[in-house]
């Protein structure tokens, strides 16, 4: 059995960590994993359930979005510490492959691979918002240690534009557990939410699922709910997810203030983090995806659940819905009124074929097919390393 050393720079379990856990679940028959993670948290709880060993590396949190000079110095010092600790872990664990699915760890893995001679696989999930990050990745991607770059969408892969790096890029779309999401049942929602919805009979149910974070644009969700109300459209908005970082917590406070200012306290329900996402999707008329994302796991799950989608055409979610020929897309610069008009128009149309298109797309992107692609990628990198 081959050994894989894996970096995760967050101790939470959000979309990226869910995919990391899925990769380990799918490949566990042929690969033994050891994880390098910041600290104890929800992710370590999941690793313990799976009996996957891990090493704590210390806090690795970085501000999201465009970064200033102070953050670059912070990242440089963080990188030195992490690389040294990672090299110690490599000496102890003696892996056959280094796997980096997190943005901060991509250069670290390339350096560790160059020093130790271990092959490296990058897994790109994000769209990077600042130029220096892209430059750093396009510099290190050309190193021989980086054997394969997996991108979850074309728009994510296109961020690697160095000629050497582009030859290493392979797009592998995330999978979705169709059986789980088609089995969603509104009757399984929490009692307090069912009571709230009982007072919203006949309302359009708009859902957004994800971490409460500024780049996810839940503030736009609130504005769209307000625009629908002004059109005399009965609407029930549900925000599924919660803050993770201190930065997220600050955004959540601002969001709650905005909801109060708009008088939407009775129109938007904050459900917090929930595991039974499929039941929320079964109850919703539309999933709203306003943020620019690498792909949008939430959109994939909605497609499998036969829930319609309204999303920005920017980023990976636009690419996804166009490829699947489902959902409704709006220009990223659209205002709440324009988005509300699109939702109303879609709500009144027969969307049966579009929903079926989403189901058909998910049928081609199963965990089984994903496992084969990932196994082939890992096997090729290990084989080409001469091991």
Coordinates of C-alpha atoms in Angstrom, one line a residue:
X1 CA 0.0 0.0 0.0
X2 CA 1.4 3.4 -1.0
X3 CA 1.6 6.2 1.5
X4 CA 0.4 9.8 0.9
X5 CA 1.2 12.8 3.0
X6 CA -1.6 15.4 2.8
X7 CA -1.7 19.1 3.8
X8 CA -4.9 20.8 5.0
X9 CA -4.6 24.4 6.2
X10 CA -8.0 24.6 7.9
X11 CA -9.3 22.6 10.9
X12 CA -12.9 23.3 9.9
X13 CA -15.0 21.1 7.6
X14 CA -16.2 23.2 4.7
X15 CA -16.4 22.4 1.0
X16 CA -12.7 21.8 0.4
X17 CA -12.3 19.7 3.5
X18 CA -15.3 17.6 2.5
X19 CA -13.7 16.8 -0.8
X20 CA -10.4 16.0 1.0
X21 CA -12.2 13.5 3.2
X22 CA -14.0 12.0 0.2
X23 CA -10.7 11.5 -1.6
X24 CA -9.3 9.6 1.4
X25 CA -12.5 7.6 1.7
X26 CA -12.4 6.6 -1.9
X27 CA -8.7 5.7 -2.1
X28 CA -8.3 4.1 1.3
X29 CA -8.0 0.6 -0.2
X30 CA -4.8 1.4 -2.1
X31 CA -3.4 4.4 -0.2
X32 CA -2.5 5.1 3.4
X33 CA -2.9 8.8 4.3
X34 CA -1.2 11.0 6.9
X35 CA -2.6 14.5 7.3
X36 CA -0.8 17.7 8.3
X37 CA -3.4 20.0 9.8
X38 CA -3.3 23.2 11.9
X39 CA -5.0 22.2 15.2
X40 CA -7.8 20.1 16.8
X41 CA -11.3 20.9 15.5
X42 CA -14.1 19.4 13.3
X43 CA -11.6 18.0 10.8
X44 CA -9.7 16.0 13.4
X45 CA -13.0 14.6 14.7
X46 CA -13.6 13.3 11.1
X47 CA -10.1 11.9 10.9
X48 CA -10.4 10.1 14.2
X49 CA -13.7 8.4 12.9
X50 CA -11.6 7.1 10.0
X51 CA -8.6 6.2 12.0
X52 CA -6.4 8.4 9.8
X53 CA -3.3 9.7 11.6
X54 CA -2.4 13.4 11.6
X55 CA 0.2 15.8 12.8
X56 CA -0.7 19.2 14.2
X57 CA 1.2 22.1 12.6
X58 CA -0.1 25.1 14.4
X59 CA -2.5 27.9 13.3
X60 CA -2.2 28.6 9.5
X61 CA -5.1 31.0 9.1
X62 CA -4.7 33.8 6.5
X63 CA -7.1 36.7 5.5
X64 CA -9.2 35.9 2.5
X65 CA -9.4 38.0 -0.6
X66 CA -6.7 40.4 -1.9
X67 CA -3.7 40.5 0.4
X68 CA -1.4 43.4 1.4
X69 CA 2.3 43.5 2.1
X70 CA 2.0 42.7 5.8
X71 CA 0.2 39.4 4.9
X72 CA 3.0 38.5 2.5
X73 CA 5.5 38.7 5.3
X74 CA 3.2 36.7 7.5
X75 CA 2.8 34.0 4.8
X76 CA 6.6 33.9 4.3
X77 CA 7.2 33.2 8.0
X78 CA 4.4 30.7 8.2
X79 CA 5.9 29.0 5.1
X80 CA 9.3 28.6 6.7
X81 CA 7.9 27.0 9.8
X82 CA 5.5 24.8 7.9
X83 CA 8.1 23.6 5.4
X84 CA 10.5 22.6 8.2
X85 CA 7.8 20.8 10.1
X86 CA 6.6 19.1 6.9
X87 CA 10.2 17.9 6.1
X88 CA 10.3 16.3 9.6
X89 CA 6.9 14.6 9.0
X90 CA 8.2 13.3 5.6
X91 CA 11.2 11.8 7.3
X92 CA 9.0 10.0 9.9
X93 CA 6.1 8.9 7.6
X94 CA 8.2 8.2 4.5
X95 CA 5.4 8.9 1.9
X96 CA 5.4 7.8 -1.7
X97 CA 3.4 10.9 -2.7
X98 CA 2.8 14.4 -1.5
X99 CA -0.8 15.8 -2.0
X100 CA -1.7 19.4 -1.6
X101 CA -5.4 20.3 -1.9
X102 CA -5.2 23.7 0.0
X103 CA -4.0 27.0 -1.6
X104 CA -1.5 28.0 1.0
X105 CA 0.2 24.5 0.9
X106 CA 0.7 24.4 -2.8
X107 CA 4.2 26.1 -2.8
X108 CA 5.1 24.3 0.4
X109 CA 4.5 20.9 -1.2
X110 CA 6.5 21.9 -4.3
X111 CA 9.5 22.8 -2.1
X112 CA 9.2 19.7 0.1
X113 CA 9.0 17.6 -3.1
X114 CA 12.1 19.3 -4.6
X115 CA 14.1 18.7 -1.4
X116 CA 13.0 15.1 -0.8
X117 CA 12.5 13.9 -4.4
X118 CA 8.9 13.0 -3.7
X119 CA 6.3 13.5 -6.5
X120 CA 3.7 16.1 -5.8
X121 CA 0.0 16.4 -6.8
X122 CA -1.7 19.7 -6.5
X123 CA -5.5 19.8 -6.3
X124 CA -6.9 23.3 -7.2
X125 CA -10.3 24.2 -5.8
X126 CA -10.1 28.0 -5.6
X127 CA -10.1 31.1 -7.7
X128 CA -7.3 33.3 -6.4
X129 CA -8.2 36.9 -6.0
X130 CA -4.7 38.5 -5.9
X131 CA -2.0 38.6 -8.6
X132 CA 1.0 37.7 -6.4
X133 CA -0.7 34.3 -5.4
X134 CA -1.1 33.4 -9.1
X135 CA 2.5 34.5 -9.8
X136 CA 3.8 32.3 -7.0
X137 CA 1.9 29.3 -8.2
X138 CA 2.9 29.8 -11.8
X139 CA 6.5 30.0 -10.6
X140 CA 6.5 26.8 -8.5
X141 CA 4.2 24.8 -10.9
X142 CA 7.1 24.5 -13.4
X143 CA 9.2 22.6 -10.9
X144 CA 9.8 18.9 -11.6
X145 CA 8.5 18.0 -8.2
X146 CA 5.0 19.0 -9.2
X147 CA 3.9 16.1 -11.4
X148 CA 0.2 16.7 -11.8
X149 CA -2.2 19.6 -11.2
X150 CA -5.8 18.6 -10.8
X151 CA -8.3 21.4 -11.3
X152 CA -12.0 21.1 -10.4
X153 CA -13.0 23.2 -13.4
X154 CA -11.5 24.8 -16.5
X155 CA -11.7 28.3 -15.1
X156 CA -9.7 27.1 -12.1
X157 CA -7.2 25.3 -14.2
X158 CA -6.7 28.3 -16.5
X159 CA -5.1 30.1 -13.6
X160 CA -2.0 28.1 -14.4
X161 CA -0.8 29.8 -17.5
X162 CA 2.9 29.0 -17.6
X163 CA 3.6 26.7 -20.6
X164 CA 5.2 24.0 -18.4
X165 CA 2.4 24.1 -15.8
X166 CA -0.4 24.0 -18.3
X167 CA 0.9 20.6 -19.5
X168 CA 0.4 19.2 -16.0
X169 CA -3.2 20.4 -15.6
X170 CA -6.1 17.9 -15.7
X171 CA -9.7 18.9 -15.0
X172 CA -11.6 16.4 -12.8
X173 CA -15.0 17.7 -11.8
X174 CA -16.1 16.9 -8.2
X175 CA -18.5 14.0 -7.8
X176 CA -21.8 14.0 -6.1
X177 CA -23.7 11.3 -4.2
X178 CA -26.8 11.3 -6.2
X179 CA -28.6 8.7 -4.1
X180 CA -28.2 10.7 -1.0
X181 CA -29.5 14.0 -2.4
X182 CA -32.4 12.5 -4.3
X183 CA -33.6 11.0 -1.0
X184 CA -34.0 14.4 0.7
X185 CA -37.3 14.8 2.7
X186 CA -38.7 18.2 4.0
X187 CA -40.3 16.2 6.8
X188 CA -36.8 15.6 8.2
X189 CA -36.2 19.3 8.8
X190 CA -35.9 20.6 12.4
X191 CA -39.2 21.1 14.1
X192 CA -38.7 24.9 14.6
X193 CA -38.0 25.3 10.9
X194 CA -41.0 23.3 9.9
X195 CA -43.1 25.5 12.2
X196 CA -41.6 28.7 10.6
X197 CA -42.3 27.3 7.1
X198 CA -45.9 26.4 8.0
X199 CA -46.5 30.1 8.4
X200 CA -45.0 30.6 4.9
X201 CA -47.4 28.3 3.0
X202 CA -47.3 29.1 -0.7
X203 CA -44.1 31.1 -0.5
X204 CA -41.1 30.8 -2.9
X205 CA -38.4 29.2 -0.8
X206 CA -34.9 30.5 -1.6
X207 CA -31.9 28.7 -0.1
X208 CA -28.2 29.6 0.1
X209 CA -25.8 27.0 1.4
X210 CA -22.3 27.6 2.6
X211 CA -20.0 29.2 5.1
X212 CA -21.2 32.7 6.1
X213 CA -18.4 34.6 4.5
X214 CA -18.1 37.9 2.6
X215 CA -17.0 36.2 -0.7
X216 CA -20.1 34.0 -0.5
X217 CA -22.2 37.2 -0.7
X218 CA -25.0 36.3 1.7
X219 CA -25.6 40.1 1.9
X220 CA -26.8 39.9 -1.8
X221 CA -29.1 37.0 -0.8
X222 CA -30.8 39.3 1.7
X223 CA -31.1 42.1 -0.9
X224 CA -32.7 39.7 -3.3
X225 CA -35.2 38.5 -0.7
X226 CA -36.1 42.1 -0.1
X227 CA -36.5 42.7 -3.8
X228 CA -38.9 39.8 -4.1
X229 CA -40.9 41.1 -1.2
X230 CA -41.2 44.5 -2.9
X231 CA -42.7 42.6 -5.9
X232 CA -45.4 41.2 -3.7
X233 CA -43.9 37.7 -4.1
X234 CA -44.3 35.7 -0.9
X235 CA -40.8 34.5 -0.1
X236 CA -39.0 32.4 2.6
X237 CA -35.2 32.8 2.6
X238 CA -33.1 30.1 4.3
X239 CA -29.4 30.6 5.0
X240 CA -27.7 27.2 5.6
X241 CA -24.3 27.5 7.2
X242 CA -22.4 29.5 9.8
X243 CA -19.3 31.5 10.4
X244 CA -16.0 29.7 10.9
X245 CA -13.2 32.3 11.3
X246 CA -13.2 35.5 13.3
X247 CA -13.4 37.3 9.9
X248 CA -16.5 35.3 9.1
X249 CA -18.0 36.2 12.5
X250 CA -17.6 39.9 11.8
X251 CA -19.3 39.4 8.4
X252 CA -22.2 37.5 10.2
X253 CA -22.7 40.5 12.5
X254 CA -22.9 42.8 9.5
X255 CA -25.3 40.5 7.8
X256 CA -27.6 40.3 10.8
X257 CA -27.6 44.1 11.0
X258 CA -28.5 44.3 7.3
X259 CA -31.4 41.9 7.8
X260 CA -32.6 44.0 10.7
X261 CA -32.3 47.2 8.7
X262 CA -34.3 45.8 5.9
X263 CA -37.0 44.4 8.2
X264 CA -36.4 40.8 7.0
X265 CA -36.3 39.2 10.5
X266 CA -39.4 37.2 9.7
X267 CA -38.4 36.4 6.1
X268 CA -34.9 35.0 6.5
X269 CA -34.2 31.9 8.6
X270 CA -30.6 31.3 9.7
X271 CA -30.4 27.5 10.0
X272 CA -26.7 27.3 11.0
X273 CA -24.5 24.4 10.0
X274 CA -26.5 21.2 9.3
X275 CA -25.5 17.9 7.9
X276 CA -28.8 17.0 6.3
X277 CA -28.4 19.4 3.4
X278 CA -30.5 17.1 1.2
X279 CA -33.6 17.8 3.2
X280 CA -33.2 21.5 2.9
X281 CA -32.7 21.2 -0.9
X282 CA -35.8 19.1 -1.1
X283 CA -37.8 21.9 0.5
X284 CA -36.4 24.7 -1.6
X285 CA -37.5 26.0 -4.9
X286 CA -34.2 27.6 -5.8
X287 CA -30.6 27.4 -4.5
X288 CA -28.9 30.8 -4.8
X289 CA -25.2 30.9 -5.6
X290 CA -24.0 34.5 -5.8
X291 CA -20.3 34.1 -5.0
X292 CA -17.5 33.5 -7.5
X293 CA -16.4 30.0 -6.8
X294 CA -14.1 27.4 -8.3
X295 CA -17.0 25.0 -9.0
X296 CA -19.7 25.1 -6.2
X297 CA -20.3 21.8 -4.5
X298 CA -23.6 23.3 -3.3
X299 CA -24.8 23.6 -6.9
X300 CA -23.8 20.0 -7.7
X301 CA -25.8 18.8 -4.7
X302 CA -28.8 20.9 -5.8
X303 CA -28.7 19.4 -9.2
X304 CA -28.7 15.9 -7.7
X305 CA -31.6 16.9 -5.4
X306 CA -33.6 18.2 -8.4
X307 CA -33.6 21.7 -6.9
X308 CA -33.4 24.6 -9.4
X309 CA -30.5 27.0 -9.2
X310 CA -30.0 30.7 -9.7
X311 CA -26.3 31.7 -9.9
X312 CA -23.8 34.2 -11.2
X313 CA -22.4 33.3 -14.6
X314 CA -18.9 34.2 -13.3
X315 CA -16.5 31.5 -12.1
X316 CA -16.8 27.8 -11.9
X317 CA -20.5 27.7 -11.1
X318 CA -21.3 29.4 -14.4
X319 CA -19.1 26.9 -16.2
X320 CA -20.9 24.1 -14.4
X321 CA -24.4 25.1 -15.1
X322 CA -23.6 25.8 -18.8
X323 CA -22.0 22.3 -19.1
X324 CA -25.0 20.7 -17.5
X325 CA -27.5 22.9 -19.3
X326 CA -29.5 23.6 -16.2
X327 CA -30.2 26.4 -13.7
X328 CA -30.5 30.1 -14.4
X329 CA -27.5 32.4 -14.8
X330 CA -27.3 36.2 -14.4
X331 CA -24.4 38.6 -15.1
X332 CA -22.2 39.0 -12.1
X333 CA -22.8 42.7 -12.0
X334 CA -26.6 42.3 -11.9
X335 CA -28.4 44.1 -9.1
X336 CA -30.9 42.6 -6.7
X337 CA -33.9 43.8 -8.8
X338 CA -32.6 42.1 -11.9
X339 CA -31.9 38.9 -10.1
X340 CA -35.4 39.0 -8.5
X341 CA -36.9 39.4 -12.0
X342 CA -35.0 36.4 -13.2
X343 CA -36.2 34.3 -10.2
X344 CA -39.8 35.3 -10.7
X345 CA -39.6 34.4 -14.4
X346 CA -38.0 31.0 -13.7
X347 CA -40.5 30.3 -10.9
X348 CA -43.4 30.7 -13.4
X349 CA -41.9 28.6 -16.1
X350 CA -41.9 24.8 -16.6
X351 CA -38.4 23.8 -15.6
X352 CA -38.8 20.1 -15.9
X353 CA -36.3 19.6 -18.7
X354 CA -33.6 21.8 -17.0
X355 CA -34.0 19.9 -13.8
X356 CA -33.6 16.6 -15.6
X357 CA -30.5 17.9 -17.3
X358 CA -29.0 18.5 -13.9
X359 CA -29.8 14.9 -12.8
X360 CA -28.3 13.5 -16.0
X361 CA -25.1 15.5 -15.5
X362 CA -24.7 14.1 -11.9
X363 CA -25.2 10.6 -13.2
X364 CA -21.9 11.0 -15.1
X365 CA -20.1 12.4 -12.1
X366 CA -20.4 9.7 -9.5
X367 CA -17.9 8.9 -6.7
X368 CA -17.1 5.7 -8.5
X369 CA -16.0 7.5 -11.6
X370 CA -14.1 10.1 -9.6
X371 CA -12.2 7.3 -7.7
X372 CA -11.0 5.9 -11.0
X373 CA -9.7 9.2 -12.2
X374 CA -8.0 10.0 -8.9
X375 CA -6.5 6.5 -8.6
X376 CA -5.1 6.8 -12.1
X377 CA -3.6 10.2 -11.4
X378 CA -1.9 9.1 -8.2
X379 CA -0.7 5.8 -9.8
X380 CA 0.8 7.7 -12.7
X381 CA 2.7 10.1 -10.4
X382 CA 4.1 7.4 -8.2
X383 CA 5.1 5.2 -11.2
X384 CA 6.8 8.1 -13.0
X385 CA 8.8 8.9 -9.9
X386 CA 10.6 5.6 -10.3
X387 CA 9.2 4.0 -7.2

